[in-house]
Coordinates of C-alpha atoms in Angstrom, one line a residue:
X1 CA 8.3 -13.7 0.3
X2 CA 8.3 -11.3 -2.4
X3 CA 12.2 -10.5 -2.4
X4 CA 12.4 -7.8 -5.3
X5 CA 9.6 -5.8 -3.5
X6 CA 11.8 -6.3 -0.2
X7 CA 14.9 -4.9 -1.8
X8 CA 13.2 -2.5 -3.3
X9 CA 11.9 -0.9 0.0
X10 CA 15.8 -1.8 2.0
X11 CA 17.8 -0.1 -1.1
X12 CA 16.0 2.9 -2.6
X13 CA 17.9 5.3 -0.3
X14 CA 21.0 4.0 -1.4
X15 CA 20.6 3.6 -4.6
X16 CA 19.3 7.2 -5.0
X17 CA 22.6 8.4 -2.8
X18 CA 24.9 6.4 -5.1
X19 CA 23.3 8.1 -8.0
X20 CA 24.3 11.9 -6.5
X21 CA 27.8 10.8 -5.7
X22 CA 27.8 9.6 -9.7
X23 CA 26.8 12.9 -10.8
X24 CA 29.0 14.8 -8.6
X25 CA 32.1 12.7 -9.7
X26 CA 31.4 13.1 -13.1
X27 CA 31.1 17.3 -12.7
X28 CA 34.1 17.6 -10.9
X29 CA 36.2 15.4 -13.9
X30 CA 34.9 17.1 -17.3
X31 CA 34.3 20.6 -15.1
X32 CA 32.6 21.7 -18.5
X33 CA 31.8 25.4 -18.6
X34 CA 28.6 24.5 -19.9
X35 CA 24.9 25.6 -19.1
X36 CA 23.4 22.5 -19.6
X37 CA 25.7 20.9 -17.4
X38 CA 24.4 22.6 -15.0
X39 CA 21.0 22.0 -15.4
X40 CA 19.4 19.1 -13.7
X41 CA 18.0 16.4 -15.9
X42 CA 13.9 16.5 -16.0
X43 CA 12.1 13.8 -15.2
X44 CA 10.0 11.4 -16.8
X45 CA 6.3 12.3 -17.3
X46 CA 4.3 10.0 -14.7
X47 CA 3.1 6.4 -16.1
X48 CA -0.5 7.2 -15.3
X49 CA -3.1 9.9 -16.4
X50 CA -5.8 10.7 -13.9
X51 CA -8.4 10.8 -16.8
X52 CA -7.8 8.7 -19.3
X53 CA -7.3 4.6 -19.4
X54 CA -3.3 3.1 -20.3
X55 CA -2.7 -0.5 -20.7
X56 CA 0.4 -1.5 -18.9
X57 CA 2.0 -5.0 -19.4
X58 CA 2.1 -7.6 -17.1
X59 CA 5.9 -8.6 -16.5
X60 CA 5.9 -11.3 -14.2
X61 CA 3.9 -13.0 -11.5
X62 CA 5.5 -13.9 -8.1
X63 CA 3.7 -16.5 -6.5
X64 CA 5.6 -16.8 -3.2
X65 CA 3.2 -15.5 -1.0
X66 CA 0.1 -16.3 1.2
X67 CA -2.1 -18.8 -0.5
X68 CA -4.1 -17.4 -3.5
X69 CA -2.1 -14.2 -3.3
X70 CA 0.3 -13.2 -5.8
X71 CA 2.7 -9.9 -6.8
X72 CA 1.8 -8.8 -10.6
X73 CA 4.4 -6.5 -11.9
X74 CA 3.9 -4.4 -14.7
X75 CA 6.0 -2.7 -17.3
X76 CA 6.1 1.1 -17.4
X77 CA 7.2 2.2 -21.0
X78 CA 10.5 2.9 -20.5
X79 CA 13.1 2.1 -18.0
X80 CA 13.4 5.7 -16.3
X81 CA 9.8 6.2 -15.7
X82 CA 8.2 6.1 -12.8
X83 CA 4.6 5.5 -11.9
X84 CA 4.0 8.7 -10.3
X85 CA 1.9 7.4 -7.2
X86 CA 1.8 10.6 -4.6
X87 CA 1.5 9.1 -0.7
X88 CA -1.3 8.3 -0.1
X89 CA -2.6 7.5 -3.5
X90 CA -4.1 4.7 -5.4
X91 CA -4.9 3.7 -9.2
X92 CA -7.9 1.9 -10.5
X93 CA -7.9 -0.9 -12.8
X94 CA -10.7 -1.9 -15.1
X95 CA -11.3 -5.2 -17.3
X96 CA -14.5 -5.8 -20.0
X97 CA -15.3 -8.9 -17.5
X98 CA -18.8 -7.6 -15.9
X99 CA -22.5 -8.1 -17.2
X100 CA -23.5 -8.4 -20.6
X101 CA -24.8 -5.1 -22.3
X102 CA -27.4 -4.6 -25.0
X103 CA -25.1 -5.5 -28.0
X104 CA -23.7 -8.5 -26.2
X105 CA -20.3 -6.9 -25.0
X106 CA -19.5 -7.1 -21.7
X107 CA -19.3 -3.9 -18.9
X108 CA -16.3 -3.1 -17.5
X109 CA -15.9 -3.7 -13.7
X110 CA -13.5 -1.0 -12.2
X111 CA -11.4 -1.8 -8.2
X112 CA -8.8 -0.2 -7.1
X113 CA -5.5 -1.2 -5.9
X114 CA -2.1 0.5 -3.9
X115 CA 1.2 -0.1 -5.5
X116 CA 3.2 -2.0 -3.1
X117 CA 6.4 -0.9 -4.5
X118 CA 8.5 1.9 -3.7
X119 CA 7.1 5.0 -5.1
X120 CA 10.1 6.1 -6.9
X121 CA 10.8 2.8 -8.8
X122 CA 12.0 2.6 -11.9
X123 CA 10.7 0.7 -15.1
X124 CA 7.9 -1.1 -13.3
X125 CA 5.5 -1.4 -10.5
X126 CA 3.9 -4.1 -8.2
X127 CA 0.6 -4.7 -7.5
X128 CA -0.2 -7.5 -5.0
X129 CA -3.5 -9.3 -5.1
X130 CA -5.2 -11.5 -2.8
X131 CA -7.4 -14.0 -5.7
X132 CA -11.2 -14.5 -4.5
X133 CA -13.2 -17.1 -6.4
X134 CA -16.1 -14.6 -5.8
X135 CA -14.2 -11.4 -6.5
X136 CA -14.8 -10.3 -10.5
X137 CA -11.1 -8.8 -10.8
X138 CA -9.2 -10.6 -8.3
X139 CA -10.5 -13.8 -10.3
X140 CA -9.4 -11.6 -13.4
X141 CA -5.8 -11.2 -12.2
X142 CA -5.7 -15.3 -10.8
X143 CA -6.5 -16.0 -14.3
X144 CA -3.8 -13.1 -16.0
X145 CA -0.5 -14.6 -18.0
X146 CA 2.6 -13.1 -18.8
X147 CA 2.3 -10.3 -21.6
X148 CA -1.3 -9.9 -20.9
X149 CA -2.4 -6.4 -20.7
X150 CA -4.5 -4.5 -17.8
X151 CA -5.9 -0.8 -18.3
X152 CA -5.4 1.9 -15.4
X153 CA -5.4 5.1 -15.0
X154 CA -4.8 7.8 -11.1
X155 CA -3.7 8.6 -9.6
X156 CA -6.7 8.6 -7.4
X157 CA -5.5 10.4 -4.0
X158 CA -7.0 9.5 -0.6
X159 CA -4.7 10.9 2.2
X160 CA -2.1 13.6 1.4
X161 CA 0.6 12.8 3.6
X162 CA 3.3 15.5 4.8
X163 CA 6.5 14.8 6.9
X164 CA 6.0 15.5 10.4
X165 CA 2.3 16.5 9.9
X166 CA 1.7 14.3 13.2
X167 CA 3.2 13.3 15.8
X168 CA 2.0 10.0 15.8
X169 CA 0.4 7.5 13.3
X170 CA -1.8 4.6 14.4
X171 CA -2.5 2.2 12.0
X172 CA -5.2 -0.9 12.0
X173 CA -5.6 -2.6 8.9
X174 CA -6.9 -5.9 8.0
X175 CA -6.2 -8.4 4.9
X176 CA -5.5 -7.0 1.8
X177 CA -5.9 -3.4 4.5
X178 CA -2.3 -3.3 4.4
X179 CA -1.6 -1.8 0.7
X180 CA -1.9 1.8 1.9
X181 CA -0.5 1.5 5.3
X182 CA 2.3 -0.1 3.7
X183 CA 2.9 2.8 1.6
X184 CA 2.2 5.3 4.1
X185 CA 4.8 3.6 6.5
X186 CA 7.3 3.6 3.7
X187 CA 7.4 7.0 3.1
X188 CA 7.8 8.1 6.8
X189 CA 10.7 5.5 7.3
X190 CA 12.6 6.4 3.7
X191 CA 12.9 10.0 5.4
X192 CA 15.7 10.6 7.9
X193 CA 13.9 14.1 8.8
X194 CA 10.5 12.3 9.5
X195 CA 10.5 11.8 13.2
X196 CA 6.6 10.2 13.2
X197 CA 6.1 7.6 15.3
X198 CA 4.1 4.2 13.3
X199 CA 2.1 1.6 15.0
X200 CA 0.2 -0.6 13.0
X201 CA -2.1 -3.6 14.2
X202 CA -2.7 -5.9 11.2
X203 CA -5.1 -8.6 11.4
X204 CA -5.7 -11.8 9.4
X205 CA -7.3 -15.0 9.5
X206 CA -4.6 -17.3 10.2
X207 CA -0.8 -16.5 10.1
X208 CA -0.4 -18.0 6.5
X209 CA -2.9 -15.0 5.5
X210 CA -0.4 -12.2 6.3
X211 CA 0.3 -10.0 3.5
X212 CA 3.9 -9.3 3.0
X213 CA 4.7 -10.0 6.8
X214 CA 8.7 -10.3 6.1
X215 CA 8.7 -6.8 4.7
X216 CA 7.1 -5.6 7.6
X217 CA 8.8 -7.5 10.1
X218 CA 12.0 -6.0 8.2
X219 CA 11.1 -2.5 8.7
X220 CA 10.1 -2.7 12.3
X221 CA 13.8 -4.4 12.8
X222 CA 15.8 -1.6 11.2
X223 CA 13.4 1.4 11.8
X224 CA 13.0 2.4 15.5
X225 CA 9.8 4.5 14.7
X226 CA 7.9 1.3 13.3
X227 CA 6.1 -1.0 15.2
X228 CA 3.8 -4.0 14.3
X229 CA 1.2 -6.3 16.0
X230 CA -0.3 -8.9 14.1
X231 CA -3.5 -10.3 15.4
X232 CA -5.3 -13.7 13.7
X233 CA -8.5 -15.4 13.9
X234 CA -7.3 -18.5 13.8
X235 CA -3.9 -20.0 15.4
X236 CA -3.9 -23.4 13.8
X237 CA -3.0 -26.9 15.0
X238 CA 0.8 -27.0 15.8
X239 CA 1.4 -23.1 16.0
X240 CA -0.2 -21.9 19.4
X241 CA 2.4 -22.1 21.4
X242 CA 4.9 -20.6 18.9
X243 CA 2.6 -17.6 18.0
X244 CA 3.2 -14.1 19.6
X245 CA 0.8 -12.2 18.7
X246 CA -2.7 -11.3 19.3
X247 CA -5.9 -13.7 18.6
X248 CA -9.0 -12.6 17.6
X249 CA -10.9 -9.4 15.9
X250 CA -9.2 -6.0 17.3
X251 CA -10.4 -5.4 20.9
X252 CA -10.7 -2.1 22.4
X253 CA -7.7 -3.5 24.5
X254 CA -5.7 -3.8 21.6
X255 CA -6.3 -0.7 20.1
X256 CA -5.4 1.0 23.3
X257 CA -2.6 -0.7 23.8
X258 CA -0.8 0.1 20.4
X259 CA -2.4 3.1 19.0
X260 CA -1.1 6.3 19.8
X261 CA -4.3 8.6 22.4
X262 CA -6.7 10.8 21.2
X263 CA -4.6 13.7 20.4
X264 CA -4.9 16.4 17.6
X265 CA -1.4 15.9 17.5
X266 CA -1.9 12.3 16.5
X267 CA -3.7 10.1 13.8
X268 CA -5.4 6.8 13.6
X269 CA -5.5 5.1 9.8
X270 CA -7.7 2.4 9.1
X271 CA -8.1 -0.1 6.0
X272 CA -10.0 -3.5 5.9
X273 CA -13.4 -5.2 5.5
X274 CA -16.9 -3.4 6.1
X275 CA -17.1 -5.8 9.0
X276 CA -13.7 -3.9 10.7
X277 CA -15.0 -0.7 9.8
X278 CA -18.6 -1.3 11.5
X279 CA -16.9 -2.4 14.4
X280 CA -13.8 0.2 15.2
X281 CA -14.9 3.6 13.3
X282 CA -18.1 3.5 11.6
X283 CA -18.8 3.0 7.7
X284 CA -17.6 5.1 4.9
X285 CA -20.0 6.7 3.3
X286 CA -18.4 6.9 -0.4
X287 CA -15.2 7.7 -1.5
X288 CA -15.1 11.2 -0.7
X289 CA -17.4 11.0 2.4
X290 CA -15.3 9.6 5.5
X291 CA -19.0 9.5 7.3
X292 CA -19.3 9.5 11.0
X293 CA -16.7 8.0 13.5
X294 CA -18.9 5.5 15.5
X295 CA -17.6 2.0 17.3
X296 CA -14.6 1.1 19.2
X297 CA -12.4 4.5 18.5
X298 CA -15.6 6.7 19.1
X299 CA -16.0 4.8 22.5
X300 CA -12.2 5.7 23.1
X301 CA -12.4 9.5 22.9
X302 CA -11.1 9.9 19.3
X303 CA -12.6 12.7 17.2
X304 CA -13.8 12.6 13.6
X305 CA -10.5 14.6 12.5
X306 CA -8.1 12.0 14.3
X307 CA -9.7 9.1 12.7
X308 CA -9.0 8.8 8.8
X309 CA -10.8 5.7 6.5
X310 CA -8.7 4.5 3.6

């Protein structure tokens, strides 16, 4: 499932170590006494501004993925520029699709979304949405061609994320949840000096639901410090006795089992529905009001500072 976004996440180390070997080669054959030479190449301006709307063009749609989910990739203006998402950040999309105003145009409606691409990418990013018949841009995206044009802007930044900062990182997310665990995770296992320890619990409705599942499996094979647990509501006819994981919402067994303890030295992320929220650590109150940590990881003996909602 979504190969391109796989290969993107297994080669970007290499690819950026091939590229210093490159320079270095070429130095040492022209050894041009030269100033500018010497001088490192700046880099492209970022693809997004944090306060004013861009149209980026869609590039293709890759619908190998869980039912009524898709990967959108979009052009960035040249083929050297990247997107410029800091971890962990988001952008925000907007589309004339809402109610109708006074003078008969229609209001924008505004959602954001994590880039599930690796953040140094070149040329383009991904964007993978789950289509809801009920959702006003998810149904706007199911309905998006090739060449069409959606207007962003960020990034917007949730959860500024340094190497090391913890010792471990627990991580529950749920559905479409996974975009910014994804990205968090990424980050951590791109970086040899980044010694955190990841465990996520990621929980679906049925095993067909699970967002980008082989890239995850992937990491957690070739990355000792990443673990996954999936959990689903619904096993299925025929797959019960070949499913692994858990089955269900996410028990206080669960989260005790795979999420690092109530430390200050460690961290608990969480992304999903309200429902998930309720239940494990309480509501958000906005976007830049975490509110109170209540449910299942209060009970647990985590603190409002070990507990961060995407």
């Amino acid at each position: 499932m979504f190969s391109s976004i796989r290969a993107g996440f297994t080669h970007q180390r290499t690819i950026a170590l091939g590229g210093a070997l490159s320079a270095a080669g070429l130095a040492s054959i022209w050894l041009v006494p030269n100033a500018a030479a010497d001088k490192a190449p700046e880099a492209p301006p970022s693809a997004l501004n944090p306060s004013e709307w861009k149209a980026f063009k869609l590039q293709s749609i890759d619908t190998g993925g869980p039912p009524n989910t898709n990967r959108y990739r979009f052009a960035l203006e040249n083929s050297k520029q990247e997107v410029g998402l800091p971890v962990a950040s988001c952008l925000v999309t907007r589309a004339a699709i809402g109610s109708e105003n006074d003078d008969g145009s229609k209001k924008f409606v505004i959602r954001p979304y994590t880039p599930t691409s690796p953040k140094d990418a070149k040329g383009y990013f991904d964007l993978v949405v789950k289509v809801y018949e009920q959702g006003k841009m998810s149904k706007h995206f199911g309905e998006l061609k090739e060449g069409d044009e959606v207007e962003m802007k960020g990034p917007l930044v949730k959860f500024q994320y340094k190497a090391n900062m913890k010792k471990k990182i627990g991580m529950i997310a749920g559905g479409s949840g996974i975009t910014p665990m994804l990205q968090v995770a990424s980050e951590i296992v791109s970086n040899p000096d980044d010694k955190t320890q990841v465990s996520l619990v990621f929980a679906n409705q049925t095993e067909k639901d699970i967002i980008l599942k082989k890239e995850l499996d992937e990491m957690a094979a070739k990355h000792d410090n990443f673990q996954v647990y999936y959990t689903i509501d619904d096993i299925g006819e025929g797959v019960g006795k070949e499913w692994k994981g858990g089955v269900g919402y996410v028990t206080r067994e669960m989260a005790t089992e795979h999420m690092p303890p109530p430390s200050d030295d460690n961290l608990v992320l969480i992304c999903g529905p309200p429902p998930m929220y309720k239940a494990l650590s309480g509501e958000k109150k906005s976007p830049k009001d975490q509110g109170e940590l209540a449910g299942i990881l209060k009970a647990m003996g985590y603190t409002e500072q070990q507990v961060f909602k995407f």
